Every structure is written in C-alpha cells, then in structure tokens.
Coordinates of C-alpha atoms and ligand atoms in Angstrom, one line a residue:
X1 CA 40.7 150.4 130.7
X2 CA 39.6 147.1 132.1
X3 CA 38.6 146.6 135.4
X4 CA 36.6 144.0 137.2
X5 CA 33.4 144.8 138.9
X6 CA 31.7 142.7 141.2
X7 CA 28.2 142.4 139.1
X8 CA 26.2 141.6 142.1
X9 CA 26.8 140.1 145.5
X10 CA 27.9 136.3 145.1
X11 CA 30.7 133.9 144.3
X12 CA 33.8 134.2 142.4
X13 CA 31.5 134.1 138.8
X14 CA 30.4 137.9 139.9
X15 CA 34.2 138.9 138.8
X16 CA 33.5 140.3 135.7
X17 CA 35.6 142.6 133.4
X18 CA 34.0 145.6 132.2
X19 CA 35.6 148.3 130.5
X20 CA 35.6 151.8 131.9
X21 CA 37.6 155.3 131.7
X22 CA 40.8 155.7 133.4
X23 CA 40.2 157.5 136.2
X24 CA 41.5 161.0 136.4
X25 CA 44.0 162.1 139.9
X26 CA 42.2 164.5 142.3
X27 CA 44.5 167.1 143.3
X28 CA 46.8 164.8 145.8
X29 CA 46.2 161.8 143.8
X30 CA 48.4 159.5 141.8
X31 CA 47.7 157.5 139.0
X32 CA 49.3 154.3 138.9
X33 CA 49.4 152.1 135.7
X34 CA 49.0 148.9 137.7
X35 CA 51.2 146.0 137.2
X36 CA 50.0 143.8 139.6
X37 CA 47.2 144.1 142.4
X38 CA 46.9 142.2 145.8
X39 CA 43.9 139.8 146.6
X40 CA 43.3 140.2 150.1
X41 CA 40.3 138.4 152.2
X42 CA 38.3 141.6 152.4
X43 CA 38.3 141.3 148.9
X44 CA 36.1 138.3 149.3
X45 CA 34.0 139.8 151.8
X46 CA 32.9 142.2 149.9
X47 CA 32.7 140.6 146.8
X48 CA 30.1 138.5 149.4
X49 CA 28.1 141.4 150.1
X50 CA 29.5 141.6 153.5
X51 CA 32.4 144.5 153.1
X52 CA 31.0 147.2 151.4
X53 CA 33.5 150.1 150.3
X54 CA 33.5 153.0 152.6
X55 CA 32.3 156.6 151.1
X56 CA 34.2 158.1 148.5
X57 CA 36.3 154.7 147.1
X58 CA 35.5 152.8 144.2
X59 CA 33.4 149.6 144.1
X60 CA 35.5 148.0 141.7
X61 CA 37.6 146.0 144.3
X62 CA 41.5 145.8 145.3
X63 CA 43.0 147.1 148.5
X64 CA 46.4 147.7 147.1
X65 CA 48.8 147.7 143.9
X66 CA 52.1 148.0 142.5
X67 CA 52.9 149.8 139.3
X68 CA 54.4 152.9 137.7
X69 CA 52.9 156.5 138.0
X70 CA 51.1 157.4 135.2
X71 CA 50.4 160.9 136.4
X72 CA 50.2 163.2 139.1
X73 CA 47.2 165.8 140.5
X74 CA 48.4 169.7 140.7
X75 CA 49.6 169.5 144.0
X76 CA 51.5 166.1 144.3
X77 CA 55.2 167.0 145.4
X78 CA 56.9 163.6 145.8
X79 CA 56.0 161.6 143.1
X80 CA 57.0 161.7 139.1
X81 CA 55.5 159.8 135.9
X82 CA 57.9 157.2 135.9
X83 CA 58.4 156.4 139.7
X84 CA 58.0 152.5 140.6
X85 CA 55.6 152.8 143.6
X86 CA 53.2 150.3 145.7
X87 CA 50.4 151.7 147.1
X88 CA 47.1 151.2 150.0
X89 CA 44.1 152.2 148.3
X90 CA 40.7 151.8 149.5
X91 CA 38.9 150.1 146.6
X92 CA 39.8 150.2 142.6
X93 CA 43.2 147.9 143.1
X94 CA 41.4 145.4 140.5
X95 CA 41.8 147.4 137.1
X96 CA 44.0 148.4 134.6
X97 CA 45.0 151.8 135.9
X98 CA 44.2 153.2 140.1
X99 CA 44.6 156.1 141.6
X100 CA 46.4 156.6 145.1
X101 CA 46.2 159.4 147.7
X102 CA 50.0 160.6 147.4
X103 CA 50.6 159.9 150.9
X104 CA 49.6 156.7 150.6
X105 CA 52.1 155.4 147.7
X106 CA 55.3 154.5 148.7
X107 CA 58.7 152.9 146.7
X108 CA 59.3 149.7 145.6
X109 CA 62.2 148.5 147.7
X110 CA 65.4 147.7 145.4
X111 CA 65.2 144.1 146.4
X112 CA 61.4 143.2 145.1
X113 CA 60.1 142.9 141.6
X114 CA 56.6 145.2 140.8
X115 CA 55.0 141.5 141.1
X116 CA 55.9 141.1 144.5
X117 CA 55.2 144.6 145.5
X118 CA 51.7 144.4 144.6
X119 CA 51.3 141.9 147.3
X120 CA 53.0 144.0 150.2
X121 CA 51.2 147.4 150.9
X122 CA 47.6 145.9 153.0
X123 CA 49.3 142.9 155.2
X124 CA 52.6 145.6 156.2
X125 CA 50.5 148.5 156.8
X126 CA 48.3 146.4 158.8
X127 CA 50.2 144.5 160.9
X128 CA 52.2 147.3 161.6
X129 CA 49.6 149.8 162.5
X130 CA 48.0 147.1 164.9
X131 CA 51.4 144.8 166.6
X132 CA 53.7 147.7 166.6
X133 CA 51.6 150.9 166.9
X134 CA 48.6 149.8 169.0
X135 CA 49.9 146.5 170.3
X136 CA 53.8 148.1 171.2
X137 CA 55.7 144.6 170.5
X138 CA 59.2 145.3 171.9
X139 CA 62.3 143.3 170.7
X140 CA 62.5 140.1 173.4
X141 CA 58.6 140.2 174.3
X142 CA 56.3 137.2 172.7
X143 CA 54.2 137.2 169.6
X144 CA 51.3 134.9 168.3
X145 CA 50.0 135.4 165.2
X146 CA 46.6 133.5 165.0
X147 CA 46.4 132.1 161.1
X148 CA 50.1 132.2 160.7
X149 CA 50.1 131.1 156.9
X150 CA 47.8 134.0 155.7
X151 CA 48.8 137.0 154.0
X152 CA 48.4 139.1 157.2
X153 CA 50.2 135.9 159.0
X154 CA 53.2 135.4 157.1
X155 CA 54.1 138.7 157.2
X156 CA 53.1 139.3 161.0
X157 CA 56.3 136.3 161.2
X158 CA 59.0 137.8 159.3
X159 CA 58.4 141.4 160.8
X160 CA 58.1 140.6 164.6
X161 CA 61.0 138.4 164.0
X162 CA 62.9 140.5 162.3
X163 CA 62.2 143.2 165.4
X164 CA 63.7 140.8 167.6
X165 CA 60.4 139.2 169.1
X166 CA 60.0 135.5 169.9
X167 CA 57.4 134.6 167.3
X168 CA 55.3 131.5 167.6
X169 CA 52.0 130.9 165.6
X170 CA 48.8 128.8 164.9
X171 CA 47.8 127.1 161.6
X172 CA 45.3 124.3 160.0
X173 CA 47.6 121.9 158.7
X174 CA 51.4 120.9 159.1
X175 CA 52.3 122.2 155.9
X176 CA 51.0 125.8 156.9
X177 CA 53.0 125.4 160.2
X178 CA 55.9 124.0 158.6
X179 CA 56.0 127.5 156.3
X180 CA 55.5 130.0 159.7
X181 CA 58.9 128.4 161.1
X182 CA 60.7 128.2 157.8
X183 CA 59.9 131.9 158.0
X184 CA 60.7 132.7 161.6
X185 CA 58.0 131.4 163.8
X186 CA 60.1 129.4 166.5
X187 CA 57.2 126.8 166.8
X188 CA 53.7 126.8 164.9
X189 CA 51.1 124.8 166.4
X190 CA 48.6 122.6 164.2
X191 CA 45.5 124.3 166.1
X192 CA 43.9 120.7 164.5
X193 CA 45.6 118.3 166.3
X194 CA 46.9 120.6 169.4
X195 CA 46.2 122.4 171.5
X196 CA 48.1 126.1 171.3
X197 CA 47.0 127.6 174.7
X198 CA 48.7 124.6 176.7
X199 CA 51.6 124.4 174.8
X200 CA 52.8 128.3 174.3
X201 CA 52.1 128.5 178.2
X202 CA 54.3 125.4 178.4
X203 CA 56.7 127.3 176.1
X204 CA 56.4 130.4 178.3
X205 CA 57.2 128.6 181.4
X206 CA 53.8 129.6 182.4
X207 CA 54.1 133.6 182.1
X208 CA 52.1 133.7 179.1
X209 CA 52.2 135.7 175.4
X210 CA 52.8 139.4 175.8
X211 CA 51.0 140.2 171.8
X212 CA 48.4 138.0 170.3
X213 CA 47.1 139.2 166.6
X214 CA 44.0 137.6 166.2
X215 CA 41.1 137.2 162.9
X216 CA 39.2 134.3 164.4
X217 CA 37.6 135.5 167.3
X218 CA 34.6 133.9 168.7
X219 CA 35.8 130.9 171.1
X220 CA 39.6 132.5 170.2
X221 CA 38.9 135.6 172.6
X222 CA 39.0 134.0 175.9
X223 CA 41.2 131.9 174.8
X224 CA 43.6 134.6 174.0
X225 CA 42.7 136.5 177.1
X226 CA 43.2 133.2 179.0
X227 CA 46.9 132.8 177.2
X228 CA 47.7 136.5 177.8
X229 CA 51.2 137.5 180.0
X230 CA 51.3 140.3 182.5
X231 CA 50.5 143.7 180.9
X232 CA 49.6 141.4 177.9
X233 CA 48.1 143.1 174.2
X234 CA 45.1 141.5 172.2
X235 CA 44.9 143.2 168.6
X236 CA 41.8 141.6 167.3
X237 CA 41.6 142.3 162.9
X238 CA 39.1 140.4 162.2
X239 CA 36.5 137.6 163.3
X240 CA 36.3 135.3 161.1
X241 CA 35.2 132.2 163.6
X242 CA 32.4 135.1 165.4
X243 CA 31.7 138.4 166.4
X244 CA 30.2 137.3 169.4
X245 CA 32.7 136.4 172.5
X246 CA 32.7 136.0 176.6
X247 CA 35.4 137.5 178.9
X248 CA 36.5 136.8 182.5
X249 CA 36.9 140.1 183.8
X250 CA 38.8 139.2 186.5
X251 CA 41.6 138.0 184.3
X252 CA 41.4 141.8 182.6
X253 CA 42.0 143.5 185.8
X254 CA 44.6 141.0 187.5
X255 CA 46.8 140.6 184.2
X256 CA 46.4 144.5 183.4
X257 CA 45.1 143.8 179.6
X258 CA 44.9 145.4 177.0
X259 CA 42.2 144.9 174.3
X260 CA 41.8 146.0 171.3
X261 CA 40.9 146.4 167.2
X262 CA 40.8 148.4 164.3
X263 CA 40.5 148.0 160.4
X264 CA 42.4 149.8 158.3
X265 CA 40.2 150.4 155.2
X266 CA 38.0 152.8 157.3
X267 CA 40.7 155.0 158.1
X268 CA 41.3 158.6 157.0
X269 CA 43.9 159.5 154.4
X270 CA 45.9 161.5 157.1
X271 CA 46.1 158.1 159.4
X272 CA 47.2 156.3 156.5
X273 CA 49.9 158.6 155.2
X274 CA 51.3 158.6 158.6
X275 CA 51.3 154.4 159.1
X276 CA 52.8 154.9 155.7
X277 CA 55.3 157.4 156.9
X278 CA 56.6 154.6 159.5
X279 CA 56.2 152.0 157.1
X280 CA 59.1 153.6 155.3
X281 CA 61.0 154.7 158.0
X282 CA 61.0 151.4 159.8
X283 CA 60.0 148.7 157.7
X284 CA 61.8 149.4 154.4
X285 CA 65.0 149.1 155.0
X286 CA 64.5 145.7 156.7
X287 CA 62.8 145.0 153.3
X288 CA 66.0 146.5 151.7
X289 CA 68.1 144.2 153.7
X290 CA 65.8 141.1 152.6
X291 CA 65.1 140.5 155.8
X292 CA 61.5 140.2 155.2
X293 CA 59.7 140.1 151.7
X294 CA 56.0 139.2 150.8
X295 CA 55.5 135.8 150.5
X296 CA 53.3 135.1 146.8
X297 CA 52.3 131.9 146.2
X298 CA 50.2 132.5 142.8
X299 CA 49.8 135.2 140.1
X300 CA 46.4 135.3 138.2
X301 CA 46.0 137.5 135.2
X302 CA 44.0 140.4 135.9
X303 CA 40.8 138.6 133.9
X304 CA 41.1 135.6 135.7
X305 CA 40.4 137.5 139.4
X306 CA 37.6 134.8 139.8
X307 CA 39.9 132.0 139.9
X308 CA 42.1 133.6 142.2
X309 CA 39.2 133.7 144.4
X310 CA 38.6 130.2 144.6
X311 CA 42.2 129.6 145.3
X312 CA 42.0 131.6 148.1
X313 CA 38.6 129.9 149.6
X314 CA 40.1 127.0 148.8
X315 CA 42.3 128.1 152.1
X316 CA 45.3 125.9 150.5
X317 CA 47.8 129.1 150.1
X318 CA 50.2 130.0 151.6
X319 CA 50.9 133.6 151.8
X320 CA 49.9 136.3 149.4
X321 CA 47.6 135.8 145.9
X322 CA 48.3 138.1 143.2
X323 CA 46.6 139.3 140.2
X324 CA 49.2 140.8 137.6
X325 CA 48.6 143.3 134.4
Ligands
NAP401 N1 41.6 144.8 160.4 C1 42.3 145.0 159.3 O1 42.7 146.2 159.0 C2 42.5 143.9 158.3 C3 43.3 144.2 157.2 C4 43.6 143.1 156.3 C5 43.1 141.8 156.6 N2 42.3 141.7 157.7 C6 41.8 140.3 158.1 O2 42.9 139.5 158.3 C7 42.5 138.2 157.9 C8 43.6 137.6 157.0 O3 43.5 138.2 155.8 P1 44.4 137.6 154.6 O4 44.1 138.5 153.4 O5 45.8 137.4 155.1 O6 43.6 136.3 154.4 P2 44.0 134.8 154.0 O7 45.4 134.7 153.4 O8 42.9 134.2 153.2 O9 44.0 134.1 155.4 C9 42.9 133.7 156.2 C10 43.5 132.7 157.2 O10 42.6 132.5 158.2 C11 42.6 131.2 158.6 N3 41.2 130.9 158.9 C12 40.8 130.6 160.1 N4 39.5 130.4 160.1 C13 39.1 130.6 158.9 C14 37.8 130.7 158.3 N5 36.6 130.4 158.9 N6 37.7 131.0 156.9 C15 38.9 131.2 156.3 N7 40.1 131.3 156.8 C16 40.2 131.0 158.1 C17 43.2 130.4 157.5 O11 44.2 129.5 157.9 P3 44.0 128.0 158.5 O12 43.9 127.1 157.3 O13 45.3 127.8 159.2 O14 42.8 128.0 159.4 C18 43.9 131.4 156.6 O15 45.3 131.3 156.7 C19 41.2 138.3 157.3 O16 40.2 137.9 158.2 C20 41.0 139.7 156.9 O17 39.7 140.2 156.9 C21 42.1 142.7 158.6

C-alpha cells in the first residue's frame, strides 16, 4: 500500500510516499481500507520533530480516518468487513489501509459522506473528553472557545451550542469570526483588533465565562483565569503561544477554579473506547439530526499530504483539512 512517511524532521517536502505492507489486525484490531484521513495540527508537530508518536503506534502520521473494514482480528465482536466506520487512531491515519483498536471505531452517521467522516473522530473526541467530561459544560452555562475557526474550534461551536450553552469565541481575522457565529458562536471576537476579556465580561454583565477551551496559552492563561466566572473551568489542549504562564492565586481560591489539561493521543485504549462509548451515546444522534457536522474546507489526495500542510500553516482554513483515498 502507500503511505506517507515523514522522511526526517522538517517542512511539508518531508511528506513522502513510500510503499509498505498492509498492516495486519492484532487480535482487537480493525482494518480499515481508508477513504479519507484527517490532517490535524499534531500532525504538523510532529512532522516538526516536536510530537513524536507514543510507544506502540506507527510513525507514519494521521490521528484519525474514515473508511470501510477490510478485516477484523480473532476477537473483534462488533465490527464486519463491509461496515462504514470512522475511527481515532494513534498514528498510521496517512496511508492506504489503518488499523484501529475495535473500541475505538465507530459508525458513520447516516447524514455524512466517508469524506466528511474522516475529518470528525480527533476534534469530537477531543472536545468532548475535555468541555464535557473534565470541564462539565451544562446547557445555559458560558463557553469560549479560544481559536474558534480551527478544527478543534469549529466543532467546540456547534457542540456546546447544540448542548444548550451560550457559545462565544476568539479568532485572527473577521472572516474566521464571521464563520464561528454562522455556526453558533453568539459573538466571535477578532482577538486582533479587540480585546475579548473586556468585552465577554461586558457580555456577562461582569460574572465572567463559566468554560474556557484554550491551545494558546502563554499570556492566554491569566487572561483566562482573569475572565473566569464563579466555580469557573479552564481546559487548556494545547499551547501554542507558550508553555510558560503566571497565575494570581488569589483569583484560584476566591473564584473556586478549576484548571486543567490533557491530550488525548497519550491515552490508553480503555480511556478511548470509553470517550468513544459517549461519543456515540451523546454526540451521534445530534450528528444524525444534523445538528452538528465537521466543517471541511479542502480535500488533498492522499500524495499530495505536503500541500495540505502548507494550507494548514498557511492558518487561512477554516475548519477541518482532509486528505482523501
Ligand atoms: N490536547 C489534545 O488532545 C488535542 C487534540 C487535538 C488538537 N489539539 C490542539 O488543538 C489545537 C487546534 O488543532 P486543530 O487541528 O484544530 O488546528 P488548526 O485547525 O490548525 O487550528 C489552529 C488554530 O489556532 C489559532 N492559532 C493561534 N495561535 C496560533 C499559532 N501560533 N500558530 C498556529 N495557529 C494559531 C489559529 O487561528 P487564528 O488565525 O484565529 O489565530 C488556528 O485557528 C492545536 O494546537 C492542537 O495541537 C489538542
């Protein structure tokens, strides 16, 4: 089959295709002829150098695919050659044919083409394992999504939405911002040519953001803290402005914070089946009532992974990039 490897760390021109054997399923695994894989920004980072895949998962990259099952290990129940699935995988996404931990596949909603699906599994899990499971956004609480018009962004819109919270976001230009409310968001804020802090507490009538879901960090964090309402969540997924931050402490304590981050790629199989598990139970059927679907704003053939990379450090999307078989 052909995959792309990353032939050493550096820019997009490291892509390369190489041709390889199909893998073959472990004893829980799934084989997934792939017809289209997600480009996520971890993609990039480790493409960089800076992400390396944890134990155990392939180097070629790709976080996540759509596709048909090819076949199935010994001991897979759920899943037959055939079935249209999408699935979260921890490397390998960028190739021909993938394998999946069973758990971790689920099915294409009736209302989204295989194309589409490839771009879903990494931005749903994530945001839901981090603003509903950690972060416990209730229906009539507020929700900022830092980055609105990113993959992670534009679906952190439609989903806390579509749960009933009052959604607001940040973004780079009006265009971005202009997408976040056509999706939801009642008001984006140009972080550019605004300032968010002053007007979401404005917004607020002073009582703050009750969920923030942040990748910039550095200045961000106190920021954030600074913005955050009584009993207020910070879910912190990436840093992409700094790892390095300062916190008033006082503010913690007074406004009875909480604080905190995870990424999902280093998770165990088990934790992943189960965010899975209430991805389907909770998610899917507001999928199914196309009340929220992935929001693609380019296919790239497979081969042409590199220039799908430069489109998205370009920063000019909007939404999710795709890479189709
Ligand atoms: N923790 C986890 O489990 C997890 C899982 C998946 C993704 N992530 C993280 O979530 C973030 C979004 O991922 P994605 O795939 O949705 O990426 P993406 O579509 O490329 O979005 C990145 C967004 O960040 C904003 N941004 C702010 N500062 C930036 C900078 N210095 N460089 C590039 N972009 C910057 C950009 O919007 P503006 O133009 O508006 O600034 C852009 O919309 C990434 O940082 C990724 O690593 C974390």
């Amino acid at each position: 089959m052909i995959a792309i490897a990353i032939a050493r760390p550096g820019g997009p021109e490291v892509l390369q295709p190489i041709d390889v054997p199909v893998p073959a399923p472990g004893s829980r695994e799934v084989l997934i002829r792939v017809s289209a894989a997600g480009v996520n920004r971890p993609d990039i980072m480790q493409r960089d150098g800076k992400y390396p895949p944890p134990p155990g998962a392939s180097d070629i990259p790709g976080l996540e695919v759509s596709g048909v099952v090819a076949a199935c290990g010994p001991s897979v129940e759920r899943w037959r050659e055939g079935d249209r699935v999408c699935a979260l995988v921890s490397g390998g996404g960028y190739a021909e044919y993938c394998l999946a931990p069973d758990v971790q596949c689920l099915p294409v909603p009736s209302t989204l083409d295989l194309v589409s699906a490839g771009g879903v599994p990494e931005t749903f899990f994530t945001v839901w394992a981090n603003a509903f499971e950690r972060g416990r956004l209730r229906a009539g609480e507020s929700f900022l999504v830092h980055g609105g018009s990113s993959g992670i962004g534009t679906t952190a819109i439609q989903m806390a939405r579509a749960f009933g919270a009052r959604v607001f976001a940040t973004a780079g230009t009006e265009e971005k911002c202009a997408a976040c409310e056509r999706l939801g968001a009642e008001r984006a804020i140009n972080y550019k040519t605004e300032n968010f802090a002053a007007i979401l507490l404005n917004l607020t009538n002073g009582r703050g953001i009750d969920v923030i879901l942040d990748m910039v960090g550095g200045a961000y964090f106190s920021r954030n803290v600074d913005l955050l309402a009584l009993e207020g969540r910070l879910l912190q997924i990436a840093v992409l402005h700094g790892a390095r931050a300062e916190i008033n402490l006082v503010r913690l304590l007074r406004q009875r914070l909480t604080i905190t981050g995870a990424t999902l790629r280093s998770r165990t199989v088990q934790e992943k089946g189960a965010i899975a598990g209430a991805v389907e139970r909770l998610v899917w059927p507001l999928v199914e009532a196309g009340k929220i679907r992935p929001v693609i704003y380019a296919t790239f053939p497979l081969i042409e992974a590199a220039d799908a990379h430069r489109l998205m450090e370009s920063g000019s999307h909007i939404g999710k990039i795709v890479l189709t078989v």
